[in-house]
Amino acid sequence: MRLLVVVVALLLGCRGEPKPAPPKQQPMTERASVEAQGSAAADPWAAEPKSDPSDPPSFGERKKLADEACPLVKGPYFYRIEKAGKVSHILGTRHVGVALDKMPKPVHDAISSAKLAVFEVAPGDDSDLPEQKIVLRDALGPDLHKRYQVLVGEHTAQALESTTPSVAVLAMMVMYEDLSAMLDVEIQNRFQAAKVPTRGLESSEFQDRLLNKVLDLRMLKAAVQHTEDRAELQTESRKDLAEYCAGTDDKPGMDDEMRAELLASGYTEAELQKIDEEMVFARNTDWIPKLEKI
């Protein structure tokens, strides 16, 4: 099952005098993913063999996998927009797994000369949305919970004994992702260090509400049921990362495999279309007039 939902973040800069490099923000996927995985290993960067074979791969192992799948970003989702004599740029980012130093020079040049940066969520906009936690063992039932333990490891499952369904799903999504590489965060930090003004297109609370709505208990059960083993998680992470870095992922929303598996789990075609509409198309429609005004 293709678990990784890539939400495009926008970086917009008006070219002017050169300025120090850019920054980034913490997107939907990465905020919860770090929470989900952070307590899974005492020494996350240790690359030595794990004492417990069920533990997730170490951060060092994940970085190695990411570097193999994506040594450099050769086909960035990077666009130049010209209006009224002013030049802006839009960069589609993958929130986790890609470091800024893998981007080609034109991206770095645009960041360095930007006078304004626009992100999905403005830096510093943190959601105070109350968490609606569940007890995973009770919510999933014995069979699915045992399967979930095998997928994420006993220590991670223990750490997530009481959590939200969205975090539980994200723990699976990022099992083989390099959590040290957060492109949006790096870009945001660059802009903040250079004192470049930043804005957001939507609120952090809006994103959290949307994530909780889509990645609910029903989605968690479907993800656990249709994920055969960890090898599948690793294969999908590698495939998604390689496609992003090559610039060949040209289909917005769910891929055909994920759509088929969700249909097999009881979702209707109308429900899947609504998920794509809410996660991708409606948000882009909302952003466009905001960007035009900027």
Tab-separated table of C-alpha atoms in Angstrom:
chain	number	residue	atom	x	y	z
A	1	MET	CA	0.000	0.000	0.000
A	2	ARG	CA	1.351	3.401	-0.912
A	3	LEU	CA	1.163	5.127	2.450
A	4	LEU	CA	3.177	8.247	1.887
A	5	VAL	CA	0.925	11.183	1.139
A	6	VAL	CA	3.073	13.904	-0.372
A	7	VAL	CA	1.560	17.321	0.204
A	8	VAL	CA	3.138	20.001	-1.958
A	9	ALA	CA	4.547	22.985	-0.074
A	10	LEU	CA	5.025	26.256	-1.885
A	11	LEU	CA	8.047	28.504	-1.765
A	12	LEU	CA	7.622	31.832	-3.484
A	13	GLY	CA	10.412	34.383	-3.805
A	14	CYS	CA	10.592	37.658	-5.695
A	15	ARG	CA	14.043	37.989	-7.179
A	16	GLY	CA	15.999	40.994	-5.963
A	17	GLU	CA	19.385	41.659	-4.432
A	18	PRO	CA	21.121	38.432	-3.333
A	19	LYS	CA	20.359	37.410	0.229
A	20	PRO	CA	21.525	34.522	2.376
A	21	ALA	CA	19.821	31.207	1.878
A	22	PRO	CA	16.262	30.034	2.691
A	23	PRO	CA	14.104	28.377	5.341
A	24	LYS	CA	11.286	26.091	5.954
A	25	GLN	CA	8.323	25.062	7.963
A	26	GLN	CA	7.104	21.938	9.636
A	27	PRO	CA	4.515	20.382	7.382
A	28	MET	CA	1.657	18.116	8.212
A	29	THR	CA	3.448	14.835	7.753
A	30	GLU	CA	6.685	15.642	9.483
A	31	ARG	CA	5.304	17.099	12.727
A	32	ALA	CA	3.446	13.965	13.635
A	33	SER	CA	5.989	11.617	12.107
A	34	VAL	CA	8.745	12.802	14.416
A	35	GLU	CA	6.419	12.443	17.385
A	36	ALA	CA	5.546	8.945	16.302
A	37	GLN	CA	9.104	7.749	15.825
A	38	GLY	CA	11.151	9.848	18.222
A	39	SER	CA	10.965	7.498	21.188
A	40	ALA	CA	11.466	4.320	19.223
A	41	ALA	CA	15.229	4.086	19.730
A	42	ALA	CA	17.499	5.170	22.551
A	43	ASP	CA	20.233	6.181	20.116
A	44	PRO	CA	18.447	6.978	16.831
A	45	TRP	CA	21.671	7.599	14.886
A	46	ALA	CA	23.305	4.323	15.864
A	47	ALA	CA	23.922	2.217	12.768
A	48	GLU	CA	25.040	-0.839	14.744
A	49	PRO	CA	22.864	-3.941	14.719
A	50	LYS	CA	19.758	-3.471	16.847
A	51	SER	CA	19.468	-5.415	20.101
A	52	ASP	CA	15.823	-6.081	19.285
A	53	PRO	CA	15.268	-7.209	15.680
A	54	SER	CA	11.741	-5.779	15.816
A	55	ASP	CA	13.013	-2.214	16.329
A	56	PRO	CA	12.585	0.189	13.408
A	57	PRO	CA	15.708	0.975	11.352
A	58	SER	CA	17.997	3.500	13.024
A	59	PHE	CA	18.180	7.066	11.752
A	60	GLY	CA	21.599	6.259	10.306
A	61	GLU	CA	20.202	3.306	8.382
A	62	ARG	CA	17.335	5.438	7.076
A	63	LYS	CA	19.721	8.105	5.853
A	64	LYS	CA	21.744	5.476	4.012
A	65	LEU	CA	18.602	4.173	2.306
A	66	ALA	CA	17.549	7.708	1.336
A	67	ASP	CA	20.969	8.517	-0.107
A	68	GLU	CA	20.846	5.340	-2.200
A	69	ALA	CA	17.351	6.111	-3.521
A	70	CYS	CA	18.059	9.808	-4.055
A	71	PRO	CA	21.709	10.894	-4.278
A	72	LEU	CA	20.576	14.200	-5.882
A	73	VAL	CA	17.307	15.796	-6.943
A	74	LYS	CA	17.589	15.799	-10.733
A	75	GLY	CA	14.015	16.762	-11.638
A	76	PRO	CA	12.806	19.282	-9.043
A	77	TYR	CA	9.208	20.474	-9.101
A	78	PHE	CA	10.489	24.001	-9.559
A	79	TYR	CA	8.711	26.677	-11.597
A	80	ARG	CA	9.389	30.262	-12.640
A	81	ILE	CA	6.474	32.715	-12.753
A	82	GLU	CA	6.729	36.158	-14.331
A	83	LYS	CA	4.119	38.888	-13.793
A	84	ALA	CA	4.341	42.672	-14.200
A	85	GLY	CA	8.096	42.504	-14.551
A	86	LYS	CA	8.571	40.518	-11.321
A	87	VAL	CA	9.897	36.984	-11.133
A	88	SER	CA	8.740	34.452	-8.546
A	89	HIS	CA	9.384	30.755	-8.087
A	90	ILE	CA	7.360	27.819	-6.800
A	91	LEU	CA	9.004	24.706	-5.370
A	92	GLY	CA	7.110	21.504	-4.636
A	93	THR	CA	8.705	19.869	-1.610
A	94	ARG	CA	8.703	16.423	-0.097
A	95	HIS	CA	8.393	17.114	3.614
A	96	VAL	CA	10.546	14.201	4.842
A	97	GLY	CA	13.499	12.405	3.286
A	98	VAL	CA	15.086	15.066	1.061
A	99	ALA	CA	17.802	17.448	2.246
A	100	LEU	CA	18.218	20.909	0.744
A	101	ASP	CA	21.812	20.179	-0.280
A	102	LYS	CA	20.469	17.614	-2.788
A	103	MET	CA	18.658	20.348	-4.718
A	104	PRO	CA	20.259	21.739	-7.927
A	105	LYS	CA	21.870	25.184	-8.070
A	106	PRO	CA	18.881	27.092	-9.564
A	107	VAL	CA	16.833	26.235	-6.470
A	108	HIS	CA	19.595	27.500	-4.174
A	109	ASP	CA	19.970	30.656	-6.269
A	110	ALA	CA	16.236	31.421	-6.061
A	111	ILE	CA	16.245	30.891	-2.312
A	112	SER	CA	19.286	33.093	-1.805
A	113	SER	CA	17.752	36.020	-3.705
A	114	ALA	CA	14.197	35.763	-2.340
A	115	LYS	CA	12.578	38.793	-0.709
A	116	LEU	CA	9.513	36.880	0.503
A	117	ALA	CA	8.827	33.222	1.299
A	118	VAL	CA	5.347	31.688	1.346
A	119	PHE	CA	4.750	28.267	2.903
A	120	GLU	CA	1.773	26.026	3.479
A	121	VAL	CA	1.844	27.204	7.091
A	122	ALA	CA	3.638	30.318	8.309
A	123	PRO	CA	6.631	29.684	10.587
A	124	GLY	CA	5.579	29.803	14.222
A	125	ASP	CA	1.939	28.922	13.515
A	126	ASP	CA	1.511	25.958	15.848
A	127	SER	CA	-1.797	24.169	16.261
A	128	ASP	CA	-3.446	23.944	19.687
A	129	LEU	CA	-6.007	21.440	18.467
A	130	PRO	CA	-6.846	18.971	21.290
A	131	GLU	CA	-5.786	15.401	20.528
A	132	GLN	CA	-8.523	12.778	20.385
A	133	LYS	CA	-6.483	9.769	21.485
A	134	ILE	CA	-7.502	6.131	21.321
A	135	VAL	CA	-6.102	2.972	22.899
A	136	LEU	CA	-4.682	1.197	19.866
A	137	ARG	CA	-5.028	-2.317	21.242
A	138	ASP	CA	-8.736	-1.828	21.898
A	139	ALA	CA	-9.468	0.183	18.751
A	140	LEU	CA	-7.710	-2.192	16.348
A	141	GLY	CA	-8.673	-5.467	17.987
A	142	PRO	CA	-6.244	-8.301	18.783
A	143	ASP	CA	-5.458	-9.456	15.241
A	144	LEU	CA	-4.848	-6.048	13.647
A	145	HIS	CA	-2.978	-4.806	16.712
A	146	LYS	CA	-0.619	-7.772	16.565
A	147	ARG	CA	-0.059	-7.067	12.869
A	148	TYR	CA	0.602	-3.395	13.666
A	149	GLN	CA	3.185	-4.423	16.305
A	150	VAL	CA	5.019	-6.499	13.712
A	151	LEU	CA	5.032	-3.605	11.222
A	152	VAL	CA	6.265	-0.816	13.517
A	153	GLY	CA	8.064	-2.863	16.191
A	154	GLU	CA	7.056	-3.605	19.761
A	155	HIS	CA	8.814	-0.574	21.252
A	156	THR	CA	7.110	1.844	18.864
A	157	ALA	CA	3.744	0.153	19.367
A	158	GLN	CA	4.248	0.450	23.126
A	159	ALA	CA	5.112	4.139	22.841
A	160	LEU	CA	1.940	4.611	20.802
A	161	GLU	CA	-0.297	2.601	23.112
A	162	SER	CA	-2.492	5.689	23.528
A	163	THR	CA	-2.336	7.988	20.509
A	164	THR	CA	-4.312	9.435	17.625
A	165	PRO	CA	-5.050	7.295	14.546
A	166	SER	CA	-3.206	9.835	12.358
A	167	VAL	CA	0.017	9.461	14.355
A	168	ALA	CA	-0.322	5.673	14.271
A	169	VAL	CA	-0.638	5.774	10.466
A	170	LEU	CA	2.283	8.182	10.160
A	171	ALA	CA	4.479	5.878	12.238
A	172	MET	CA	4.087	3.346	9.437
A	173	MET	CA	4.528	5.956	6.710
A	174	VAL	CA	7.923	7.114	7.968
A	175	MET	CA	9.328	3.736	8.984
A	176	TYR	CA	12.004	3.969	6.267
A	177	GLU	CA	12.139	7.750	5.824
A	178	ASP	CA	15.196	9.852	6.671
A	179	LEU	CA	13.818	12.028	9.477
A	180	SER	CA	17.021	14.086	9.557
A	181	ALA	CA	16.149	15.513	6.124
A	182	MET	CA	13.204	17.915	6.288
A	183	LEU	CA	13.328	20.147	3.246
A	184	ASP	CA	10.684	22.655	4.328
A	185	VAL	CA	12.291	23.076	7.746
A	186	GLU	CA	15.711	23.708	6.215
A	187	ILE	CA	14.326	26.320	3.821
A	188	GLN	CA	12.344	28.009	6.569
A	189	ASN	CA	15.374	28.185	8.848
A	190	ARG	CA	17.418	29.771	6.060
A	191	PHE	CA	14.842	32.506	5.493
A	192	GLN	CA	14.470	33.203	9.192
A	193	ALA	CA	18.240	33.487	9.610
A	194	ALA	CA	18.330	35.912	6.667
A	195	LYS	CA	15.370	37.848	8.137
A	196	VAL	CA	13.352	37.345	4.949
A	197	PRO	CA	9.591	37.890	5.576
A	198	THR	CA	7.466	34.741	5.538
A	199	ARG	CA	3.762	34.014	5.167
A	200	GLY	CA	1.433	31.015	5.192
A	201	LEU	CA	-1.363	29.895	2.891
A	202	GLU	CA	-3.330	27.974	5.513
A	203	SER	CA	-3.272	27.430	9.258
A	204	SER	CA	-1.616	24.653	11.216
A	205	GLU	CA	-4.934	23.910	12.904
A	206	PHE	CA	-6.613	23.485	9.510
A	207	GLN	CA	-3.948	20.977	8.492
A	208	ASP	CA	-4.249	19.016	11.727
A	209	ARG	CA	-8.040	18.856	11.384
A	210	LEU	CA	-7.697	17.610	7.821
A	211	LEU	CA	-5.087	15.016	8.739
A	212	ASN	CA	-7.204	13.724	11.616
A	213	LYS	CA	-10.232	13.551	9.330
A	214	VAL	CA	-8.505	11.600	6.543
A	215	LEU	CA	-6.105	9.479	8.618
A	216	ASP	CA	-8.788	8.250	10.983
A	217	LEU	CA	-9.299	4.844	12.586
A	218	ARG	CA	-10.879	3.495	9.425
A	219	MET	CA	-7.826	4.504	7.369
A	220	LEU	CA	-5.491	3.074	10.021
A	221	LYS	CA	-7.254	-0.286	9.887
A	222	ALA	CA	-7.097	-0.315	6.091
A	223	ALA	CA	-3.384	0.550	6.140
A	224	VAL	CA	-2.555	-2.210	8.622
A	225	GLN	CA	-4.718	-4.758	6.831
A	226	HIS	CA	-3.226	-4.123	3.385
A	227	THR	CA	0.438	-3.678	4.325
A	228	GLU	CA	1.955	-7.093	3.929
A	229	ASP	CA	5.217	-6.529	5.789
A	230	ARG	CA	8.026	-4.071	6.443
A	231	ALA	CA	9.610	-4.869	3.108
A	232	GLU	CA	6.545	-3.330	1.466
A	233	LEU	CA	6.953	-0.159	3.546
A	234	GLN	CA	10.614	0.062	2.548
A	235	THR	CA	9.877	-0.550	-1.138
A	236	GLU	CA	7.153	2.098	-1.244
A	237	SER	CA	9.287	4.692	0.565
A	238	ARG	CA	12.172	4.078	-1.817
A	239	LYS	CA	9.898	4.220	-4.877
A	240	ASP	CA	8.175	7.443	-3.786
A	241	LEU	CA	11.471	9.112	-2.916
A	242	ALA	CA	13.107	8.086	-6.199
A	243	GLU	CA	10.115	9.374	-8.188
A	244	TYR	CA	10.190	12.717	-6.389
A	245	CYS	CA	13.908	13.180	-6.980
A	246	ALA	CA	13.610	12.224	-10.652
A	247	GLY	CA	10.550	14.443	-11.128
A	248	THR	CA	8.465	11.584	-12.526
A	249	ASP	CA	5.583	11.562	-10.020
A	250	ASP	CA	3.025	13.368	-12.170
A	251	LYS	CA	-0.266	12.055	-10.775
A	252	PRO	CA	-1.814	14.125	-7.962
A	253	GLY	CA	-3.705	12.323	-5.224
A	254	MET	CA	-3.721	8.583	-4.618
A	255	ASP	CA	-2.081	6.144	-6.956
A	256	ASP	CA	-4.038	3.267	-8.488
A	257	GLU	CA	-2.695	0.680	-6.051
A	258	MET	CA	-3.739	2.623	-2.966
A	259	ARG	CA	-7.131	3.361	-4.507
A	260	ALA	CA	-7.721	-0.352	-5.202
A	261	GLU	CA	-6.754	-1.352	-1.674
A	262	LEU	CA	-8.990	1.247	-0.063
A	263	LEU	CA	-11.878	0.116	-2.272
A	264	ALA	CA	-11.218	-3.423	-1.064
A	265	SER	CA	-11.395	-2.102	2.514
A	266	GLY	CA	-14.905	-0.755	1.987
A	267	TYR	CA	-14.279	2.801	0.817
A	268	THR	CA	-16.453	3.934	-2.093
A	269	GLU	CA	-15.154	5.642	-5.207
A	270	ALA	CA	-17.004	8.788	-4.128
A	271	GLU	CA	-15.228	8.735	-0.743
A	272	LEU	CA	-11.824	8.387	-2.400
A	273	GLN	CA	-12.587	11.260	-4.770
A	274	LYS	CA	-13.559	13.373	-1.745
A	275	ILE	CA	-10.240	12.574	-0.019
A	276	ASP	CA	-8.279	13.657	-3.099
A	277	GLU	CA	-10.442	16.768	-3.397
A	278	GLU	CA	-9.906	17.790	0.231
A	279	MET	CA	-6.227	16.870	0.445
A	280	VAL	CA	-5.093	18.255	-2.914
A	281	PHE	CA	-7.458	20.031	-5.275
A	282	ALA	CA	-9.536	22.169	-2.897
A	283	ARG	CA	-6.386	23.363	-1.143
A	284	ASN	CA	-4.729	24.328	-4.415
A	285	THR	CA	-7.901	26.152	-5.459
A	286	ASP	CA	-7.803	28.073	-2.184
A	287	TRP	CA	-4.105	28.933	-2.579
A	288	ILE	CA	-4.256	30.278	-6.135
A	289	PRO	CA	-6.008	33.624	-5.464
A	290	LYS	CA	-3.805	34.166	-2.414
A	291	LEU	CA	-0.684	33.643	-4.515
A	292	GLU	CA	-2.025	35.840	-7.330
A	293	LYS	CA	-2.517	38.677	-4.868
A	294	ILE	CA	1.000	38.244	-3.478
